[in-house]
Coordinates of C-alpha atoms and ligand atoms in Angstrom, one line a residue:
M1 CA -202.8 87.2 33.5
P2 CA -200.3 84.6 34.6
E3 CA -199.2 82.5 31.7
E4 CA -196.0 81.0 33.1
P5 CA -196.3 77.2 33.6
I6 CA -197.0 77.2 37.3
S7 CA -197.6 73.6 38.1
T8 CA -200.1 72.5 40.6
V9 CA -199.1 68.9 40.5
P10 CA -195.6 67.7 39.8
A11 CA -195.0 65.8 36.6
T12 CA -194.3 62.2 37.3
S13 CA -191.6 60.1 35.8
E14 CA -193.7 56.9 36.0
R15 CA -194.2 55.7 32.4
R16 CA -197.3 53.8 31.5
E17 CA -199.4 53.3 28.4
P18 CA -203.2 52.9 28.8
T19 CA -204.5 49.3 28.6
A20 CA -207.0 48.4 25.9
S21 CA -209.8 48.1 28.5
E22 CA -209.1 51.7 29.7
V23 CA -209.4 52.9 26.2
D24 CA -212.6 51.0 25.6
G25 CA -213.9 52.1 29.0
A26 CA -213.3 55.7 27.9
R27 CA -215.4 55.1 24.8
S28 CA -218.3 53.7 26.8
H29 CA -219.1 57.1 28.1
P30 CA -221.5 58.7 25.7
V31 CA -220.4 61.7 23.7
V32 CA -222.3 64.9 24.7
L33 CA -220.6 67.6 22.8
E34 CA -218.5 67.2 19.7
A35 CA -216.5 69.6 17.5
R36 CA -215.8 68.6 13.9
G37 CA -213.3 70.5 11.9
L38 CA -213.7 73.7 13.8
V39 CA -211.9 76.7 12.2
K40 CA -211.8 80.3 13.6
H41 CA -210.2 83.1 11.6
Y42 CA -210.4 86.6 12.9
R43 CA -210.2 89.4 10.3
Q44 CA -208.3 92.3 11.6
R45 CA -209.6 95.8 11.0
Q46 CA -208.5 97.2 7.6
A47 CA -205.9 99.9 7.9
R48 CA -205.1 102.8 5.5
Q49 CA -201.5 103.2 4.4
R50 CA -200.6 106.3 2.4
G51 CA -204.2 106.7 1.4
H52 CA -204.6 103.2 0.1
R53 CA -206.6 100.6 1.9
R54 CA -204.5 97.6 3.0
A55 CA -206.0 94.1 2.8
A56 CA -207.3 93.1 6.2
A57 CA -205.0 90.6 7.9
V58 CA -206.5 87.3 9.0
V59 CA -205.6 85.7 12.3
H60 CA -205.6 81.9 12.1
A61 CA -206.7 81.4 15.7
A62 CA -207.9 77.8 15.4
E63 CA -207.8 75.3 12.6
D64 CA -209.2 71.8 12.0
V65 CA -210.0 71.1 15.7
D66 CA -211.9 67.9 16.4
L67 CA -212.9 67.2 20.0
E68 CA -215.3 65.0 21.9
L69 CA -216.6 65.7 25.4
R70 CA -218.0 62.6 27.0
A71 CA -220.4 62.3 30.0
G72 CA -218.4 61.7 33.2
R73 CA -215.1 62.4 31.7
V74 CA -212.6 65.4 31.7
A75 CA -210.9 66.3 28.5
A76 CA -208.0 68.7 28.8
L77 CA -207.0 71.2 26.2
V78 CA -203.4 72.2 26.8
G79 CA -201.1 74.7 25.2
E80 CA -199.2 78.0 25.8
S81 CA -200.6 81.5 25.3
G82 CA -201.8 81.9 21.7
S83 CA -202.2 78.2 21.0
G84 CA -205.9 78.6 20.3
K85 CA -207.2 76.6 23.3
S86 CA -209.3 79.5 24.7
T87 CA -210.7 80.2 21.2
V88 CA -211.9 76.6 21.1
A89 CA -213.5 76.9 24.5
R90 CA -215.3 80.1 23.3
L91 CA -216.4 78.4 20.1
L92 CA -217.9 75.5 22.1
A93 CA -219.6 78.0 24.5
H94 CA -221.2 79.8 21.5
L95 CA -219.5 83.0 22.5
V96 CA -217.9 83.3 19.0
R97 CA -219.1 81.8 15.8
P98 CA -216.9 79.4 13.9
T99 CA -215.6 80.3 10.5
S100 CA -216.3 76.8 9.5
G101 CA -216.8 73.4 11.1
E102 CA -219.6 72.0 13.1
I103 CA -220.6 71.7 16.8
I104 CA -222.9 68.8 17.7
L105 CA -224.7 68.7 21.1
D106 CA -226.4 65.4 22.0
G107 CA -226.4 64.4 18.4
R108 CA -228.0 67.6 17.1
P109 CA -226.2 70.4 15.2
A110 CA -225.8 73.3 17.5
V111 CA -226.8 75.8 14.8
R112 CA -230.3 74.3 14.8
M113 CA -230.7 74.9 18.6
G114 CA -231.9 78.1 20.2
S115 CA -229.1 79.9 22.1
R116 CA -230.9 79.6 25.4
E117 CA -231.4 75.9 25.0
Y118 CA -227.7 75.5 24.1
R119 CA -226.5 77.6 27.0
R120 CA -228.6 75.7 29.4
M121 CA -226.7 72.5 28.5
V122 CA -223.3 74.0 28.0
Q123 CA -222.0 76.4 30.6
M124 CA -218.6 78.1 31.0
V125 CA -216.5 78.8 34.0
F126 CA -214.1 81.6 33.4
Q127 CA -210.5 82.1 34.5
D128 CA -211.0 85.2 36.6
P129 CA -213.6 84.8 39.4
F130 CA -213.0 88.4 40.4
S131 CA -214.4 89.8 37.1
S132 CA -216.9 87.1 36.3
L133 CA -219.1 88.0 39.3
N134 CA -220.9 91.3 39.5
P135 CA -219.3 93.2 42.4
V136 CA -222.6 94.9 43.4
H137 CA -224.7 91.8 43.6
S138 CA -224.9 89.2 46.4
V139 CA -224.2 85.4 46.1
A140 CA -227.9 84.8 46.2
Y141 CA -228.5 87.1 43.3
H142 CA -225.9 85.3 41.1
L143 CA -227.5 82.0 41.8
E144 CA -231.1 82.9 41.7
R145 CA -230.8 84.6 38.3
P146 CA -230.0 81.5 36.2
L147 CA -232.4 79.4 38.3
K148 CA -235.2 81.9 37.2
I149 CA -234.0 82.2 33.6
H150 CA -233.9 78.5 33.1
H151 CA -237.1 77.8 35.1
R152 CA -235.3 75.6 37.6
A153 CA -237.1 76.9 40.7
T154 CA -240.2 78.8 41.7
K155 CA -240.0 81.8 44.0
S156 CA -240.9 79.6 47.0
E157 CA -238.4 76.9 46.1
M158 CA -235.6 79.5 45.5
P159 CA -233.9 79.5 49.0
D160 CA -233.7 75.7 49.1
A161 CA -232.4 75.6 45.5
V162 CA -229.7 78.2 46.3
A163 CA -228.7 76.2 49.4
R164 CA -228.4 73.0 47.4
L165 CA -226.2 74.7 44.8
L166 CA -223.9 76.1 47.5
A167 CA -223.7 72.6 49.1
R168 CA -222.8 71.1 45.7
V169 CA -219.7 73.4 45.6
Q170 CA -219.0 72.7 49.3
L171 CA -219.9 76.1 50.6
G172 CA -222.0 75.9 53.7
P173 CA -224.0 76.7 55.7
A174 CA -225.8 78.6 53.0
S175 CA -226.8 81.4 55.4
Q176 CA -223.2 82.2 55.8
Y177 CA -222.8 83.0 52.1
V178 CA -226.1 84.1 50.4
G179 CA -225.9 87.7 51.5
K180 CA -222.2 88.2 50.8
L181 CA -220.8 90.3 48.0
P182 CA -218.0 88.9 45.8
H183 CA -215.3 91.1 47.5
E184 CA -216.3 89.5 50.9
L185 CA -215.2 86.1 49.6
S186 CA -211.8 84.5 49.1
G187 CA -210.6 83.8 45.5
G188 CA -211.4 80.1 46.0
Q189 CA -214.9 80.8 47.4
R190 CA -215.6 83.2 44.4
Q191 CA -214.6 80.4 41.9
R192 CA -216.9 78.0 43.8
V193 CA -219.8 80.5 43.5
A194 CA -219.0 80.9 39.7
I195 CA -219.1 77.1 39.4
A196 CA -222.4 77.0 41.4
R197 CA -223.8 79.6 39.0
A198 CA -222.9 77.5 36.0
L199 CA -224.5 74.5 37.7
A200 CA -227.7 76.4 38.3
A201 CA -228.7 76.1 34.6
G202 CA -228.6 72.3 34.9
P203 CA -225.8 71.8 32.3
R204 CA -224.4 68.5 30.9
V205 CA -221.2 70.2 29.9
L206 CA -218.8 72.5 31.8
L207 CA -216.2 74.4 29.9
A208 CA -213.6 75.5 32.4
D209 CA -211.2 78.0 30.9
E210 CA -208.0 78.1 33.1
P211 CA -210.3 77.8 36.2
I212 CA -207.4 77.7 38.7
S213 CA -204.7 79.9 37.1
M214 CA -205.8 83.1 39.0
L215 CA -206.0 81.3 42.4
D216 CA -203.4 80.8 45.1
V217 CA -201.5 77.6 44.6
S218 CA -202.8 76.4 48.0
I219 CA -206.4 76.3 46.9
R220 CA -206.0 75.1 43.3
L221 CA -206.2 71.4 44.2
G222 CA -209.5 72.0 46.0
I223 CA -211.1 73.4 42.9
L224 CA -209.8 70.6 40.7
N225 CA -211.1 68.0 43.2
L226 CA -214.5 69.7 43.2
L227 CA -214.6 69.5 39.4
A228 CA -213.6 65.9 39.6
E229 CA -216.5 65.2 42.0
L230 CA -218.9 66.8 39.6
R231 CA -217.6 64.6 36.9
D232 CA -217.7 61.4 38.9
E233 CA -221.0 61.9 40.9
E234 CA -223.0 63.9 38.4
G235 CA -221.6 62.6 35.1
L236 CA -220.8 66.1 33.8
A237 CA -218.6 66.3 30.6
I238 CA -215.9 68.8 31.4
L239 CA -213.4 70.6 29.2
Y240 CA -210.4 71.7 31.2
V241 CA -208.4 74.4 29.4
T242 CA -205.0 75.0 30.8
H243 CA -201.3 75.8 30.1
D244 CA -200.3 73.5 33.0
I245 CA -199.7 70.1 31.5
A246 CA -198.9 68.6 35.0
S247 CA -202.4 69.5 36.3
A248 CA -204.0 68.1 33.1
R249 CA -202.2 64.8 33.7
Y250 CA -203.4 64.7 37.3
F251 CA -207.0 65.8 36.6
A252 CA -208.0 64.9 33.1
D253 CA -208.9 61.6 31.5
T254 CA -207.8 62.6 28.1
M255 CA -205.6 65.4 26.8
T256 CA -205.3 67.3 23.5
V257 CA -202.2 69.5 23.1
M258 CA -202.5 72.6 20.8
Y259 CA -199.8 74.6 19.2
A260 CA -200.3 77.8 17.1
G261 CA -204.0 77.1 16.5
R262 CA -203.6 73.4 15.6
M263 CA -204.0 70.1 17.5
V264 CA -200.6 68.4 17.7
E265 CA -201.2 65.4 20.0
T266 CA -204.2 63.7 21.6
G267 CA -204.9 60.7 23.7
P268 CA -205.3 59.4 27.3
S269 CA -203.8 62.1 29.5
R270 CA -201.3 59.7 31.2
A271 CA -200.1 58.4 27.8
V272 CA -199.7 61.9 26.4
A273 CA -197.8 63.1 29.5
D274 CA -195.7 60.0 30.2
E275 CA -195.1 58.8 26.6
S276 CA -195.4 62.1 24.7
A277 CA -194.9 61.6 21.0
H278 CA -194.8 65.2 19.7
P279 CA -191.7 67.3 20.2
Y280 CA -193.8 70.3 21.4
T281 CA -195.5 68.2 24.1
Q282 CA -192.1 67.1 25.2
L283 CA -191.0 70.7 25.4
L284 CA -194.1 71.6 27.5
L285 CA -193.3 68.7 29.9
R286 CA -189.7 69.8 30.2
A287 CA -190.8 73.3 31.0
A288 CA -193.1 72.2 33.8
P289 CA -191.6 72.6 37.3
D290 CA -190.6 69.3 38.9
P291 CA -189.5 69.3 42.5
D292 CA -187.6 66.1 41.9
R293 CA -185.4 67.7 39.3
A294 CA -182.2 69.1 40.8
Q295 CA -180.9 70.9 37.7
P296 CA -182.7 73.3 35.3
V297 CA -183.4 71.6 32.0
H298 CA -182.1 72.4 28.6
L299 CA -185.3 72.8 26.5
G300 CA -183.7 72.0 23.2
A301 CA -185.8 74.5 21.3
T302 CA -185.5 78.3 20.8
G303 CA -187.8 81.2 20.0
G304 CA -191.5 81.7 20.7
P305 CA -194.8 80.9 19.1
P306 CA -195.2 82.0 15.5
S307 CA -197.4 84.7 14.1
L308 CA -200.9 83.5 13.6
V309 CA -201.3 86.1 10.8
H310 CA -198.6 84.4 8.7
P311 CA -198.2 80.9 10.3
P312 CA -195.3 78.8 9.1
A313 CA -195.9 76.5 6.2
G314 CA -195.9 72.7 6.8
C315 CA -195.7 71.9 10.5
R316 CA -196.2 75.1 12.5
F317 CA -193.7 74.0 15.1
H318 CA -190.8 73.5 12.6
P319 CA -189.1 76.9 13.3
R320 CA -188.6 75.8 16.9
C321 CA -188.4 72.0 16.5
P322 CA -184.9 70.5 17.2
A323 CA -185.9 67.5 15.0
A324 CA -187.3 69.4 12.0
M325 CA -186.7 67.9 8.6
D326 CA -187.1 69.3 5.1
R327 CA -190.5 67.7 4.7
C328 CA -191.7 69.5 7.9
R329 CA -191.2 72.9 6.2
R330 CA -193.4 71.9 3.3
E331 CA -196.1 69.5 4.3
V332 CA -198.6 69.7 7.2
P333 CA -198.2 66.4 9.1
P334 CA -201.4 64.3 9.5
F335 CA -202.1 62.5 12.8
F336 CA -200.2 59.2 13.2
Q337 CA -201.4 56.6 15.7
V338 CA -198.6 55.8 18.1
A339 CA -200.5 53.7 20.6
P340 CA -204.2 52.7 21.1
G341 CA -206.1 56.0 21.4
H342 CA -202.9 58.0 21.2
A343 CA -202.0 60.0 18.1
A344 CA -199.5 62.7 17.2
A345 CA -199.3 65.1 14.2
C346 CA -195.6 64.7 13.5
W347 CA -193.6 63.3 10.5
L348 CA -191.3 61.5 13.0
H349 CA -194.0 58.9 13.2
A350 CA -194.6 58.5 9.5
A351 CA -192.5 55.3 9.3
E352 CA -194.0 53.3 12.1
G353 CA -197.4 55.0 12.7
V354 CA -200.6 54.7 10.8
A355 CA -202.0 58.0 9.5
V356 CA -205.4 58.5 11.2
S357 CA -208.3 60.9 11.4
V358 CA -208.6 62.2 14.9
S359 CA -212.3 63.0 14.5
P360 CA -213.4 60.6 17.2
T361 CA -210.4 61.2 19.4
A362 CA -210.1 63.2 22.5
T363 CA -211.2 60.3 24.7
G364 CA -210.9 57.3 22.5
R365 CA -209.1 55.4 19.9
P366 CA -208.4 57.3 16.7
D367 CA -210.3 56.1 13.7
P368 CA -207.9 54.0 11.7
S369 CA -209.2 55.5 8.4
P370 CA -206.4 57.1 6.4
A371 CA -206.2 60.8 7.0
Ligands
LIG1 FE1 -190.8 68.6 14.4 FE2 -191.2 67.9 11.9 FE3 -192.5 66.7 13.9 FE4 -193.1 69.2 13.3 S1 -193.4 67.4 12.0 S2 -192.8 68.4 15.3 S3 -191.1 70.0 12.7 S4 -190.3 66.6 13.5

């Protein structure tokens, strides 16, 4: 599974903060799916040591995650391996249960909805199109099944419904694809079929977990452009999970950066990428390949991500942070607003920033209520 920061789109040096109208425009898109204070702890299996049962270790995979996905907008969730971004996607897809926190779909708590109803509206596209499609079934089978399960087409309507789905993901003519098995398609075509299968249920939310990282660089942009069309023309709310901050800047409207299971920065994607306020985001940006950069960069931070079984006290980034202060080792930083709609969880902004709750964040202005 490639986790190195292979960039699809070069980082830009153009610096620009969002205008107030852009921020307000973002907020005019209605919220479809919301996560409030999501926590996921995995309990490792108990082990015996010299005949005694050892206490089970707890993996703090995601903590205090607040996100909003809005109709017709893409929210990116960015971080390195182990940052908790895929855990959040799986929580939102109802593939794992949260330890605590709440998921709200269309204003209704998800726990009060049946799993079929929830899955009809929230669909996931996985990283690996090779394993997400069944190798012994045709393209037609993969698309007809969700159409049947969710009562989206009768038997006589099925061929047309399948052809329409293929056309929506720019695979045509349908006759060229319906009978094919997954191994007879290219990686990009397989991912398009996987997206068509997700669309078959008629969802309002797509959760795309690293949807381009297993594909050749040459076809990544085509998949991102397809997702952008689905956002713009069909008003889908899309979560784009990625380790590639440059592609998030290009594709997403808003961006939330995670580190060691916690959100560390959130805001409009251009503001987060071009005016990053958290040292970890700055590190991610410096690590992204940039064809305009002649010399390799000095990252200014050492070591790797911390253990999620025993995460560092205070700011989890402090063991690697070149700007760490005493306070960082003791106290968890709240979010401080650094610009309209843009907030960072870092004590460096305690002097000039206003501590905010990021509950209504991902796309909009942080709530100015004290954290
Ligand atoms: Fe670095 Fe402290 Fe900010 Fe954490 S809170 S990122 S350790 S300066």
